[in-house]
Structures are given as structure tokens and as C-alpha cells.
Coordinates of N, CA and C in Angstrom, one line a residue:
M142 N 1.1 -1.3 -0.1 CA 0.1 0.0 0.0 C 0.8 1.0 0.0
R143 N 0.7 2.4 -0.7 CA 1.3 3.6 -0.9 C 0.4 4.6 -0.4
I144 N 0.8 4.9 0.8 CA 0.2 6.1 1.4 C 1.0 7.7 1.7
A145 N 0.1 8.5 0.9 CA 0.7 9.7 1.3 C 0.1 10.8 2.8
L146 N 1.1 11.2 3.1 CA 0.7 11.9 4.7 C 0.8 13.2 4.4
L147 N -0.4 13.7 4.8 CA -0.6 15.2 4.9 C -0.8 15.7 6.2
G148 N 0.2 16.2 6.7 CA 0.3 16.7 8.1 C -0.1 18.2 8.4
G149 N -0.7 18.6 9.6 CA -0.8 19.7 9.9 C -1.8 20.1 11.1
S150 N -1.9 21.5 11.2 CA -2.7 21.5 12.3 C -4.2 21.5 12.1
F151 N -4.6 21.6 11.0 CA -6.0 21.6 10.4 C -6.6 22.5 11.4
N152 N -6.7 23.4 11.4 CA -7.3 24.2 12.5 C -8.0 25.5 12.0
P153 N -8.9 25.4 11.0 CA -9.6 24.1 10.7 C -9.2 23.8 9.4
P154 N -9.6 22.3 8.9 CA -9.4 21.9 7.7 C -10.2 22.7 6.7
H155 N -9.6 22.8 5.3 CA -10.1 23.6 4.4 C -9.9 23.0 3.1
V156 N -10.6 24.0 2.0 CA -10.6 23.5 0.7 C -9.3 23.2 0.1
G157 N -8.3 24.0 0.9 CA -6.9 24.0 0.2 C -6.2 22.6 0.5
H158 N -6.7 21.9 2.0 CA -6.1 20.5 2.3 C -6.8 19.7 1.3
L159 N -7.9 20.0 1.0 CA -8.9 18.8 0.3 C -8.1 18.7 -1.2
M160 N -8.0 20.0 -1.8 CA -7.4 20.2 -3.0 C -6.2 19.4 -3.2
A161 N -5.3 19.8 -1.9 CA -3.9 19.2 -2.0 C -4.1 17.5 -1.8
A162 N -4.9 16.9 -1.4 CA -5.3 15.4 -1.1 C -5.6 15.2 -2.5
H163 N -6.5 15.6 -3.3 CA -7.0 14.9 -4.4 C -6.0 15.3 -5.7
Y164 N -5.3 16.3 -5.4 CA -4.0 16.5 -6.5 C -2.9 15.1 -6.3
V165 N -2.5 15.1 -5.0 CA -1.4 14.0 -4.6 C -1.8 12.6 -5.1
R166 N -3.5 12.4 -4.9 CA -3.8 11.2 -5.2 C -3.8 10.9 -6.7
A167 N -4.1 12.0 -7.4 CA -4.3 11.8 -8.9 C -2.9 11.9 -9.6
T168 N -1.9 12.3 -8.9 CA -0.6 12.4 -9.7 C 0.4 11.9 -8.9
Q169 N 0.5 11.4 -7.9 CA 1.6 10.9 -7.2 C 1.7 9.3 -7.1
G170 N 0.7 8.5 -7.7 CA 0.8 7.0 -7.4 C 0.6 6.7 -6.5
V171 N -0.2 7.0 -5.6 CA -0.6 6.6 -4.0 C -1.8 6.3 -4.0
D172 N -2.2 5.4 -3.2 CA -3.5 4.3 -3.2 C -4.2 5.3 -1.8
E173 N -4.0 5.9 -0.8 CA -4.5 6.6 0.0 C -3.9 7.6 0.4
V174 N -4.6 8.7 0.9 CA -4.1 9.8 1.4 C -4.3 10.0 2.9
W175 N -3.7 10.4 4.1 CA -3.9 10.2 5.2 C -3.6 11.7 5.8
F176 N -4.8 12.4 6.2 CA -4.6 13.6 6.9 C -4.2 13.1 8.4
M177 N -3.0 13.9 9.3 CA -2.4 13.6 10.4 C -2.5 14.8 10.9
P178 N -3.6 15.1 11.9 CA -3.6 16.2 12.7 C -2.5 16.2 14.0
T179 N -1.9 17.3 13.7 CA -1.0 17.7 15.1 C -1.7 17.2 16.4
F180 N -1.0 16.5 17.1 CA -1.6 16.4 18.6 C -1.0 17.5 19.6
R181 N 0.3 17.6 19.5 CA 1.0 18.9 19.9 C 2.1 19.3 19.1
H182 N 2.0 20.5 18.6 CA 2.6 21.3 17.6 C 4.0 21.5 18.1
P183 N 4.8 21.3 17.5 CA 6.3 21.4 17.7 C 6.6 22.5 18.1
F184 N 6.2 23.6 17.2 CA 6.3 24.9 17.4 C 5.4 25.9 18.3
G185 N 4.4 25.0 18.9 CA 3.8 25.7 20.2 C 2.3 26.4 19.4
K186 N 2.3 26.1 18.3 CA 0.9 26.9 17.8 C -0.1 26.3 18.5
A187 N -1.3 27.3 19.0 CA -2.4 27.1 19.8 C -3.5 26.6 18.7
S188 N -4.4 25.7 19.3 CA -5.4 25.2 18.0 C -6.3 24.6 19.1
V189 N -7.5 24.5 18.5 CA -8.5 24.0 19.2 C -8.4 22.3 19.6
P190 N -8.8 21.8 20.4 CA -8.6 20.4 20.7 C -8.7 19.5 19.5
F191 N -7.6 18.3 19.9 CA -7.5 17.4 18.9 C -8.6 16.8 18.5
E192 N -9.3 16.2 19.1 CA -10.5 15.6 18.9 C -11.3 16.3 18.0
H193 N -11.6 17.6 18.2 CA -12.5 18.5 17.4 C -11.7 18.5 15.9
R194 N -10.4 18.5 15.9 CA -9.6 18.7 14.4 C -9.8 17.5 13.7
V195 N -9.6 16.5 14.5 CA -9.9 15.1 14.1 C -11.0 14.5 13.3
R196 N -12.3 15.2 13.9 CA -13.5 15.0 13.5 C -13.8 16.1 12.3
M197 N -13.2 17.1 12.3 CA -13.3 18.0 11.0 C -12.8 17.3 10.0
C198 N -11.3 16.9 10.2 CA -10.7 16.4 8.9 C -11.4 14.7 8.4
E199 N -11.9 14.2 9.2 CA -13.0 13.0 8.9 C -13.9 13.4 8.1
L200 N -14.7 14.5 8.4 CA -15.8 15.2 7.8 C -15.2 15.7 6.4
L201 N -14.2 16.1 6.1 CA -13.6 16.8 4.9 C -13.6 15.4 4.0
G202 N -13.2 14.3 4.5 CA -13.2 13.0 3.7 C -14.1 12.1 3.4
E203 N -15.3 12.6 3.8 CA -16.3 11.6 4.0 C -16.9 11.4 2.3
D204 N -16.8 12.0 1.5 CA -17.2 11.9 0.1 C -15.9 11.6 -0.7
T205 N -14.9 10.8 -0.6 CA -13.8 10.5 -1.3 C -13.7 9.0 -1.5
S206 N -14.9 8.3 -1.3 CA -14.9 6.9 -1.4 C -13.8 6.1 -0.8
G207 N -13.3 6.6 0.4 CA -12.7 5.6 1.3 C -10.9 5.9 1.1
W208 N -10.7 6.8 -0.1 CA -9.2 6.8 -0.3 C -8.6 7.9 0.7
L209 N -9.2 8.8 1.3 CA -9.0 10.1 2.1 C -9.1 9.8 3.4
K210 N -8.1 9.3 4.4 CA -8.6 9.0 5.6 C -7.7 10.0 6.9
T211 N -8.3 9.9 7.7 CA -7.8 10.6 8.9 C -6.9 9.8 9.8
S212 N -5.9 9.9 10.2 CA -5.0 9.4 11.4 C -5.0 9.8 12.5
R213 N -4.9 9.3 13.7 CA -4.7 9.8 15.1 C -3.4 9.3 15.3
V214 N -2.7 9.1 14.4 CA -1.4 8.5 15.0 C -0.5 9.4 15.9
E215 N -0.5 10.9 15.6 CA 0.2 12.1 16.5 C -0.4 11.6 17.7
S216 N -1.5 11.2 18.3 CA -1.9 11.2 19.7 C -1.3 9.7 20.2
E217 N -0.8 9.0 19.3 CA -0.2 7.5 19.8 C 1.2 7.7 19.8
V218 N 1.7 8.6 19.3 CA 3.4 8.5 19.2 C 3.9 9.2 20.7
G219 N 3.1 9.7 21.3 CA 3.6 10.2 22.7 C 5.0 10.9 22.7
K220 N 5.5 11.8 21.7 CA 6.7 12.3 22.0 C 6.1 14.0 21.5
D221 N 7.1 14.8 21.1 CA 6.7 16.2 21.2 C 6.5 16.6 19.6
G222 N 5.9 15.7 18.9 CA 5.1 16.1 17.5 C 6.0 16.0 16.5
R223 N 7.2 15.5 16.7 CA 8.2 15.7 15.5 C 7.8 14.6 14.2
T224 N 7.8 15.1 13.1 CA 7.7 14.4 11.9 C 8.4 13.0 12.0
V225 N 9.6 13.3 12.3 CA 10.8 12.0 12.1 C 10.0 11.0 13.2
D226 N 9.6 11.5 14.2 CA 9.3 10.5 15.5 C 7.9 9.7 14.9
T227 N 7.4 10.5 14.1 CA 5.7 9.8 13.5 C 6.1 8.8 12.4
L228 N 7.2 9.2 11.6 CA 7.5 8.3 10.5 C 8.3 7.2 11.0
D229 N 9.0 7.3 12.1 CA 9.4 6.0 12.7 C 8.3 5.2 13.5
F230 N 7.3 5.5 14.0 CA 6.3 4.9 14.8 C 5.5 4.4 13.4
L231 N 5.3 5.0 12.3 CA 4.4 4.6 11.3 C 5.0 3.3 10.5
Q232 N 6.5 3.1 10.5 CA 7.0 2.3 9.8 C 7.1 1.3 10.3
A233 N 7.5 1.3 11.9 CA 7.2 0.1 12.9 C 5.9 -0.6 12.8
R234 N 5.0 0.1 12.8 CA 3.5 -0.2 12.9 C 3.3 -1.0 11.4
Y235 N 3.6 -0.5 10.1 CA 3.2 -0.7 9.0 C 4.2 -1.1 8.1
P236 N 5.0 -2.0 8.4 CA 6.2 -2.1 7.5 C 6.0 -2.6 6.2
E237 N 4.8 -2.8 5.7 CA 4.4 -3.0 4.6 C 4.0 -2.0 3.5
H238 N 3.8 -0.7 4.3 CA 3.4 0.4 3.5 C 4.7 1.2 3.0
H239 N 4.5 2.0 1.8 CA 5.2 3.0 1.2 C 4.6 4.2 1.5
F240 N 5.6 5.2 2.3 CA 5.1 6.4 2.7 C 5.6 7.3 1.9
S241 N 4.7 8.3 1.6 CA 4.9 9.8 1.1 C 4.8 10.9 2.1
L242 N 5.7 11.8 2.3 CA 5.3 12.7 3.2 C 4.9 13.9 2.2
I243 N 3.9 14.5 2.5 CA 3.4 15.6 1.5 C 3.5 17.0 2.2
I244 N 4.6 18.0 1.8 CA 4.7 19.4 2.4 C 4.4 20.3 1.5
G245 N 4.1 21.5 1.9 CA 3.7 22.5 1.0 C 5.2 23.5 1.0
S246 N 5.3 24.3 0.0 CA 6.4 25.2 -0.2 C 6.4 26.3 0.9
D247 N 5.2 26.5 1.5 CA 5.2 27.6 2.1 C 6.0 27.4 3.8
I248 N 6.2 26.0 3.7 CA 7.0 25.6 4.9 C 8.4 25.2 4.5
L249 N 8.9 25.5 3.4 CA 10.4 25.4 3.1 C 11.2 26.1 4.1
K250 N 10.9 27.0 4.4 CA 11.5 28.0 5.4 C 12.0 27.4 6.8
D251 N 10.8 26.7 7.1 CA 11.0 26.1 8.4 C 11.8 24.7 8.4
L252 N 12.2 24.0 7.3 CA 12.8 22.9 7.6 C 14.1 22.9 8.5
P253 N 15.1 23.8 8.3 CA 16.2 23.9 9.4 C 15.8 23.5 10.7
H254 N 14.5 24.1 11.1 CA 13.9 23.7 12.4 C 13.5 22.3 12.9
W255 N 13.4 21.6 11.8 CA 12.8 20.3 11.7 C 13.8 19.3 12.4
K256 N 13.2 18.4 13.3 CA 14.4 17.4 13.9 C 14.9 16.4 12.8
D257 N 16.0 16.3 12.6 CA 16.5 15.2 11.8 C 15.9 15.1 10.1
F258 N 16.0 16.0 9.4 CA 15.2 16.0 8.1 C 15.8 15.1 7.2
E259 N 17.0 14.9 7.6 CA 17.7 13.9 6.4 C 17.2 12.4 6.8
R260 N 16.8 12.1 7.8 CA 16.0 10.9 8.4 C 14.7 10.7 7.7
I261 N 14.2 11.8 7.9 CA 12.9 12.0 7.2 C 13.0 11.4 5.7
H262 N 14.0 12.0 5.1 CA 14.0 11.5 3.6 C 14.3 10.2 3.3
R263 N 14.9 9.6 4.4 CA 15.1 8.1 4.3 C 14.0 7.3 4.6
L264 N 12.9 7.8 5.6 CA 11.8 7.1 5.7 C 10.7 7.3 4.8
A265 N 10.6 8.4 4.0 CA 9.7 8.6 3.1 C 10.1 9.5 2.1
R266 N 9.1 9.2 1.0 CA 9.3 10.2 -0.1 C 8.9 11.3 0.1
V267 N 9.5 12.6 0.0 CA 9.0 14.0 0.1 C 8.6 14.6 -0.9
V268 N 7.3 15.0 -1.0 CA 6.8 15.5 -2.3 C 6.5 17.3 -1.8
V269 N 6.9 18.2 -2.5 CA 6.7 19.4 -2.2 C 5.7 20.1 -3.1
L270 N 4.4 20.3 -2.5 CA 3.5 20.8 -3.5 C 3.6 22.3 -3.6
Y271 N 3.4 23.0 -4.9 CA 3.6 24.6 -4.8 C 2.4 25.0 -4.2
R272 N 2.7 25.7 -3.1 CA 1.3 26.7 -2.6 C 1.6 28.1 -3.2
A273 N 0.2 28.5 -3.6 CA 0.2 29.8 -4.2 C 1.0 30.9 -3.3
G274 N 1.7 31.6 -3.9 CA 2.3 32.4 -3.2 C 3.8 32.1 -2.7
Y275 N 4.3 30.8 -2.7 CA 5.5 30.4 -2.0 C 6.3 29.8 -3.2
P276 N 6.5 30.2 -4.3 CA 7.3 29.6 -5.2 C 8.5 29.1 -5.0
A277 N 9.0 28.0 -5.5 CA 10.2 27.1 -4.6 C 10.7 26.1 -5.9
E278 N 11.9 26.1 -6.1 CA 12.4 24.8 -7.1 C 12.1 23.7 -6.4
G279 N 11.6 22.6 -7.5 CA 11.6 21.4 -7.0 C 10.2 21.3 -6.7
T280 N 9.2 22.0 -6.5 CA 8.0 21.7 -6.3 C 7.1 21.0 -7.4
V281 N 6.2 20.3 -7.0 CA 5.4 19.7 -8.0 C 4.1 20.3 -8.1
G282 N 3.5 20.4 -9.4 CA 1.9 20.7 -9.5 C 1.8 22.3 -9.8
P283 N 0.6 22.7 -10.3 CA 0.3 23.9 -10.2 C 0.1 24.7 -9.0
P284 N 0.1 25.8 -8.7 CA -0.3 26.5 -7.7 C -1.4 26.0 -7.0
L285 N -1.5 25.7 -5.8 CA -2.8 25.2 -5.4 C -3.2 26.5 -4.4
A286 N -4.7 26.3 -4.2 CA -5.3 27.7 -3.6 C -4.8 28.3 -2.5
E287 N -4.9 29.6 -2.3 CA -4.0 30.3 -1.5 C -5.3 30.4 -0.2
V288 N -5.1 29.5 0.5 CA -6.2 29.5 1.7 C -5.5 29.6 2.8
S289 N -6.0 30.1 4.0 CA -5.5 30.2 5.2 C -6.3 29.9 6.4
S290 N -5.9 28.9 7.0 CA -6.8 28.7 8.3 C -6.8 29.9 9.3
T291 N -5.6 30.7 9.2 CA -6.1 32.0 9.9 C -6.8 32.9 9.6
E292 N -7.1 32.8 8.4 CA -8.0 33.6 7.6 C -9.1 33.4 8.0
I293 N -9.1 32.0 7.9 CA -10.7 31.6 8.3 C -11.3 31.7 9.7
R294 N -10.2 31.4 10.6 CA -10.5 31.6 11.9 C -10.8 33.1 12.4
E295 N -9.9 34.0 11.6 CA -10.5 35.6 11.8 C -11.9 35.8 11.3
R296 N -12.4 35.4 10.2 CA -13.5 35.6 9.4 C -14.6 34.8 10.4
L297 N -14.4 33.6 10.8 CA -15.5 33.1 11.6 C -15.3 33.9 13.0
A298 N -14.5 34.2 13.5 CA -14.5 35.2 14.9 C -15.1 36.5 14.4
R299 N -15.4 37.1 13.6 CA -16.0 38.3 13.1 C -17.5 37.8 12.5
G300 N -17.7 36.6 12.6 CA -19.3 36.2 12.0 C -19.4 36.2 10.9
E301 N -18.4 36.1 10.1 CA -18.2 36.0 8.7 C -17.9 34.8 8.2
P302 N -19.1 34.0 8.0 CA -19.0 32.5 7.3 C -17.9 32.1 6.0
P303 N -17.1 31.5 5.9 CA -16.2 31.3 5.0 C -16.5 30.4 4.1
V304 N -17.8 30.3 3.7 CA -18.4 29.4 2.8 C -17.7 29.0 1.7
E305 N -16.8 29.6 1.0 CA -16.0 29.4 -0.2 C -14.8 28.6 -0.1
L306 N -14.5 28.7 1.3 CA -13.0 28.1 1.9 C -13.4 26.8 3.0
V307 N -14.3 26.7 3.4 CA -14.5 25.6 4.1 C -15.6 24.9 3.9
P308 N -15.7 23.4 3.4 CA -16.8 22.4 3.0 C -17.8 22.5 4.2
A309 N -19.2 22.6 3.7 CA -20.1 22.9 4.5 C -20.2 21.9 5.7
P310 N -19.9 20.4 5.7 CA -20.0 19.9 6.9 C -19.1 20.3 8.0
V311 N -17.8 20.5 7.5 CA -16.7 21.1 8.4 C -17.2 22.4 9.2
L312 N -17.5 23.3 8.2 CA -18.1 24.5 8.6 C -19.5 24.4 9.8
A313 N -20.3 23.5 9.6 CA -21.4 23.3 10.1 C -20.8 22.6 11.7
Y314 N -19.8 21.7 11.4 CA -19.3 21.2 12.7 C -18.9 22.2 13.7
A315 N -18.1 23.2 13.3 CA -17.2 24.2 13.9 C -18.1 25.1 14.6
R316 N -19.4 25.4 13.6 CA -20.4 26.2 14.3 C -21.2 25.6 15.4
E317 N -21.4 24.2 15.4 CA -22.2 23.3 16.2 C -21.5 23.5 17.5
H318 N -20.0 23.5 17.7 CA -19.1 23.4 18.7 C -18.6 24.8 19.0
H319 N -18.8 25.6 18.4 CA -18.6 26.9 18.7 C -17.2 26.8 18.9
L320 N -16.4 26.6 17.7 CA -14.9 26.4 17.9 C -14.2 27.6 17.7
Y321 N -14.7 28.4 16.7 CA -13.6 29.7 16.4 C -14.7 30.9 16.5
A322 N -15.9 30.9 17.2 CA -16.7 32.3 17.6 C -16.0 33.0 18.8
P323 N -16.2 33.9 18.8 CA -15.7 35.0 20.0 C -16.5 34.6 21.4

């Protein structure tokens, strides 16, 4: 099984995440894409509780015929949220799987702060998607949607529903649980 891992805060998940998953599945020779919400963000970013972010990711993938899944692995690793630790854990649990790690070109500047990035390259094929506004050498694909979870949270806090940026089931869940309202 060939699995592409798309990690992040998913605070909240949005159409940019969904478009990235569809693009990777369509072009990168993978069987499944797994969203991996961070349990404990390694750089200390604040977010709504893990279980809410997991549920919103599950809702994002409901109409994908099963190829888009949400993994709770970050809550099982038991460390400080470093990608290399998660990949070690996944390799041990699923030795028969081949993993790809999907990252956006917007985080390339952060890679020097990642723990053991060279080992990450040995554990998984790293695919860098071209995120709009962040051109970089070696990225794949056309520029993906310029969507920001920060902007979405700010709009929700102002009472401006971002219906063009967040799929309806995710937005309904966030509203029902008062996740980003003031």
C-alpha cells in the first residue's frame, strides 16, 4: 500500500487541504492519503482540541470513496510532535506500507528547524506541493489554492462564514461546537 501523509494543524481543515489531497492522489501514484492532525504542535501553535480537528478532517474526507482517511497517529506517538518520530512509529506499525510525506512550499523555510530532516528523507518520499504565493524549486503541480486557516479563524470570529473556503460539513461542525466564535 502506498500512503501519502499530509500533516498539519488542520485548525480548521479547508478546501486547500482537500485540493492538495486530490492532487496528490491523482498524480503521485498513491493508494490513500492520510490527514495527520498534530496532537502537540512542535512549534507551540495554539489550536482547538485534537478531537475536534480529527473530526473535522474526517468530515472533509467523507465523500472521497474511502481513499482519504484521517489518522490519529500523532496522539499515539507520545513524543513532542516531530515528523521524524511519527514516521518511525508508522514504519514500525506498517512495515508493508510505502510512505510519502506531503509538504507545502510555504513551509520550506521551516525545514532547518525540523528534527532530523535527513532521516525523514530516508523514511519517506518527500513531495513538495507548490502553494500559491510560495514559489520554490523542486515543487510539483500548479499553484494550489491560497487558503489560510488563520484567515478562516479570523473570519469566523467576526461572524463572517467562509463558505467558499471550508466545506459545508466542516463549517457546520465548527459552528455547532462554537470552535472559532468569539
